Amino acid sequence: MDDTPSCIPDSLTALRAAAREAGFDMSCEERTGSLLALLAAARPGGRILELGTGVGEGTAWLLSGMDGASRLITVELDEAVQKVAREQLGSDPRITFVAADGGEWLRDYDGEPFDVVFADTWPGKFTHLERALELVAPGGTYLIDDLFPQPGWPQGHGASVERLLADLEEREDFRSVRMAWASGLLMAVRSADAGHSSSRRAPGTHDQENDSAGR
């Protein structure tokens, strides 16, 4: 079975061309993108958070699945990179772009929780994990990608990935599944009866305060 998406967002061709021109090679894998669109479509009127805009390919997939009442906040440290997404997608009233350190934004955010949280950068995944999970609404979904070995990983990062996966799977307030697919994913759903006060820090979780949000 060919799992290549047969339908892609209209803006994706221009975003890919801009990414090549900018030398940006860390965009969302298209099968991951198709899953993002599905998760967004499953949440009519949903609130969605993307950590790591990049040039906006994952953003475009999310928007393609969202209905008119849904809202997306997307956070990126590198304003020059995010500018590509702003130019291509900024006219969509459903999206709010934030150029900021992802860890700082997570610490400072005091709004409503999200139905989908997609962590495509270090903050919310390898740092500030607990805070990102606190922002997942009961019944909501937390998704991370790029868990297969990637070019440019720092030495020893593979062990950090395995520790992260184990930590997430040990949580009592989330049910998670590893997906050996696309770039390597883990999807976790917050228990519907888990209030924010019942969240628990998984053993070994990395939540450093001073790591940057860039990809």
C-alpha positions as a printed NumPy array, in Angstrom:
array([[  0.   ,   0.   ,   0.   ],
       [  1.315,   3.412,  -1.   ],
       [  0.878,   5.796,   1.916],
       [  2.022,   8.906,   0.061],
       [ -0.641,  11.594,   0.546],
       [ -2.744,  12.013,  -2.576],
       [ -3.996,  15.464,  -1.609],
       [ -1.692,  18.221,  -0.399],
       [ -2.372,  21.792,   0.73 ],
       [ -2.432,  24.325,  -2.096],
       [  0.275,  26.403,  -0.431],
       [  2.749,  23.54 ,  -0.081],
       [  4.42 ,  23.919,  -3.479],
       [  5.315,  27.561,  -2.827],
       [  6.451,  26.789,   0.728],
       [  8.73 ,  23.995,  -0.489],
       [ 10.256,  26.262,  -3.14 ],
       [ 10.873,  28.955,  -0.538],
       [ 12.417,  26.404,   1.82 ],
       [ 14.853,  25.266,  -0.881],
       [ 15.771,  28.849,  -1.666],
       [ 16.4  ,  29.526,   2.021],
       [ 18.399,  26.318,   2.469],
       [ 15.902,  25.096,   5.081],
       [ 15.744,  21.293,   5.153],
       [ 13.894,  20.544,   8.402],
       [ 10.31 ,  20.815,   7.196],
       [  7.489,  18.508,   8.199],
       [  7.505,  15.144,   6.379],
       [  4.412,  14.916,   4.172],
       [  3.014,  11.753,   5.775],
       [  3.301,  13.468,   9.146],
       [  1.553,  16.41 ,   7.526],
       [ -1.352,  14.232,   6.427],
       [ -1.72 ,  13.038,  10.035],
       [ -1.702,  16.634,  11.269],
       [ -4.508,  17.485,   8.86 ],
       [ -6.503,  14.506,  10.124],
       [ -6.   ,  15.445,  13.785],
       [ -7.081,  19.014,  13.053],
       [-10.149,  17.826,  11.135],
       [-11.167,  15.647,  14.089],
       [-11.461,  18.764,  16.292],
       [-14.126,  21.108,  14.909],
       [-13.688,  24.479,  16.551],
       [-10.444,  23.188,  18.025],
       [ -7.535,  25.018,  19.578],
       [ -4.186,  23.919,  18.118],
       [ -0.608,  24.709,  19.129],
       [  2.423,  24.162,  16.903],
       [  5.868,  24.523,  18.443],
       [  8.35 ,  25.102,  15.636],
       [  6.788,  26.845,  12.616],
       [  9.829,  26.501,  10.38 ],
       [  8.814,  27.74 ,   6.938],
       [  5.234,  26.646,   7.542],
       [  4.817,  23.246,   5.884],
       [  3.373,  21.62 ,   9.009],
       [  1.358,  24.788,   9.543],
       [ -0.154,  24.441,   6.069],
       [ -1.154,  20.839,   6.758],
       [ -2.824,  21.832,  10.022],
       [ -4.723,  24.66 ,   8.357],
       [ -5.891,  22.305,   5.606],
       [ -7.651,  20.131,   8.176],
       [ -9.072,  22.903,  10.365],
       [-12.614,  24.173,  10.046],
       [-13.501,  27.842,  10.055],
       [-13.979,  28.012,  13.817],
       [-10.642,  26.411,  14.704],
       [ -7.641,  28.472,  15.768],
       [ -3.903,  27.803,  15.499],
       [ -1.001,  29.37 ,  17.392],
       [  2.407,  28.595,  15.891],
       [  5.659,  29.537,  17.637],
       [  9.126,  29.867,  16.086],
       [ 12.416,  31.23 ,  17.399],
       [ 13.895,  32.113,  13.983],
       [ 11.888,  35.072,  12.735],
       [ 13.596,  35.025,   9.332],
       [ 12.533,  31.43 ,   8.756],
       [  9.008,  32.056,  10.004],
       [  8.738,  35.004,   7.624],
       [  8.295,  32.531,   4.767],
       [  5.236,  31.076,   6.483],
       [  3.876,  34.519,   7.297],
       [  4.141,  35.583,   3.655],
       [  2.375,  32.478,   2.363],
       [ -0.173,  31.844,   5.117],
       [ -0.519,  35.091,   7.047],
       [ -3.764,  36.139,   5.384],
       [ -5.591,  33.231,   7.027],
       [ -7.499,  34.666,  10.025],
       [ -7.407,  31.336,  11.877],
       [ -3.66 ,  31.528,  12.55 ],
       [ -1.571,  33.506,  15.031],
       [  2.177,  33.642,  14.413],
       [  4.488,  34.09 ,  17.387],
       [  8.208,  34.812,  16.918],
       [  9.67 ,  33.871,  20.296],
       [ 11.725,  31.37 ,  22.22 ],
       [  9.442,  28.36 ,  22.56 ],
       [ 10.486,  27.612,  26.116],
       [  9.825,  31.17 ,  27.24 ],
       [  6.483,  31.205,  25.444],
       [  5.442,  27.969,  27.149],
       [  6.386,  29.346,  30.563],
       [  4.533,  32.62 ,  30.01 ],
       [  1.37 ,  31.357,  28.291],
       [ -1.681,  31.628,  30.552],
       [ -4.543,  30.974,  28.139],
       [ -6.841,  28.035,  27.499],
       [ -5.466,  24.518,  26.855],
       [ -5.208,  23.027,  23.386],
       [ -6.948,  20.135,  21.65 ],
       [ -3.815,  19.362,  19.618],
       [ -0.201,  20.15 ,  20.521],
       [  2.402,  19.411,  17.845],
       [  5.958,  19.764,  19.174],
       [  8.275,  19.977,  16.171],
       [ 11.209,  21.579,  17.986],
       [ 13.129,  21.005,  21.219],
       [ 10.963,  23.046,  23.627],
       [  7.837,  21.044,  24.308],
       [  9.685,  17.833,  23.519],
       [ 13.233,  17.579,  24.89 ],
       [ 12.869,  20.628,  27.131],
       [  9.784,  22.122,  28.811],
       [  7.969,  18.831,  28.258],
       [  5.918,  18.991,  31.426],
       [  4.634,  22.459,  30.584],
       [  3.651,  21.394,  27.057],
       [  1.739,  18.41 ,  28.419],
       [ -0.055,  20.627,  30.93 ],
       [ -1.422,  22.577,  27.962],
       [ -3.084,  19.513,  26.388],
       [ -6.805,  19.547,  27.16 ],
       [ -8.452,  16.363,  28.509],
       [ -9.067,  14.161,  25.489],
       [ -6.535,  16.195,  23.502],
       [ -3.592,  14.949,  21.466],
       [  0.153,  15.536,  21.85 ],
       [  2.277,  14.639,  18.796],
       [  6.05 ,  14.61 ,  18.319],
       [  8.043,  13.684,  15.223],
       [ 11.649,  13.252,  14.005],
       [ 12.306,  10.374,  16.407],
       [ 14.224,   8.304,  13.879],
       [ 17.95 ,   9.201,  13.678],
       [ 18.377,  12.508,  11.869],
       [ 21.417,  14.121,  10.215],
       [ 23.005,  16.602,  12.58 ],
       [ 21.853,  14.979,  15.823],
       [ 24.294,  15.85 ,  18.621],
       [ 26.32 ,  13.011,  20.079],
       [ 24.283,  10.921,  22.482],
       [ 20.944,  12.297,  21.313],
       [ 19.632,   8.824,  20.489],
       [ 19.683,   7.994,  24.191],
       [ 17.738,  11.193,  24.906],
       [ 15.079,  10.109,  22.416],
       [ 14.706,   6.697,  24.026],
       [ 14.492,   8.289,  27.463],
       [ 11.813,  10.701,  26.249],
       [  9.746,   7.875,  24.759],
       [ 10.016,   5.808,  27.909],
       [  9.09 ,   8.785,  30.095],
       [  5.977,   9.512,  28.042],
       [  4.873,   5.894,  28.085],
       [  5.16 ,   5.757,  31.874],
       [  2.716,   8.614,  32.415],
       [ -0.61 ,   7.786,  34.012],
       [ -2.446,  10.786,  32.55 ],
       [ -1.689,  10.016,  28.885],
       [ -2.098,   6.966,  26.639],
       [  0.61 ,   6.878,  23.986],
       [  1.622,   4.91 ,  20.918],
       [  4.932,   4.811,  19.055],
       [  4.632,   4.967,  15.282],
       [  7.555,   3.583,  13.236],
       [  6.396,   5.611,  10.261],
       [  7.285,   8.818,   8.446],
       [ 10.129,  10.434,  10.472],
       [  9.301,   8.413,  13.607],
       [  6.361,   9.637,  15.69 ],
       [  4.801,   9.32 ,  19.104],
       [  1.183,  10.267,  19.645],
       [ -0.275,  10.606,  23.129],
       [ -3.844,  11.369,  24.206],
       [ -4.609,  12.933,  27.574],
       [ -7.076,  10.916,  29.608],
       [-10.493,  12.506,  29.367],
       [-10.91 ,  12.429,  33.152],
       [ -7.444,  13.824,  33.86 ],
       [ -7.657,  17.367,  35.172],
       [ -4.574,  19.543,  34.978],
       [ -3.904,  18.978,  38.661],
       [ -3.442,  15.241,  38.071],
       [ -0.514,  15.561,  35.688],
       [  2.674,  13.931,  36.878],
       [  6.28 ,  14.559,  35.902],
       [  7.663,  11.412,  34.351],
       [ 10.944,  10.115,  35.793],
       [ 13.938,  11.602,  34.015],
       [ 11.921,  14.207,  32.128],
       [ 14.087,  16.998,  30.757],
       [ 12.598,  20.422,  31.391],
       [ 15.559,  22.784,  31.241],
       [ 14.728,  26.452,  31.521],
       [ 17.517,  27.819,  29.353],
       [ 17.394,  25.817,  26.143],
       [ 16.461,  27.69 ,  22.984],
       [ 13.427,  27.019,  20.816],
       [ 15.036,  27.031,  17.398],
       [ 15.095,  24.168,  14.941]])
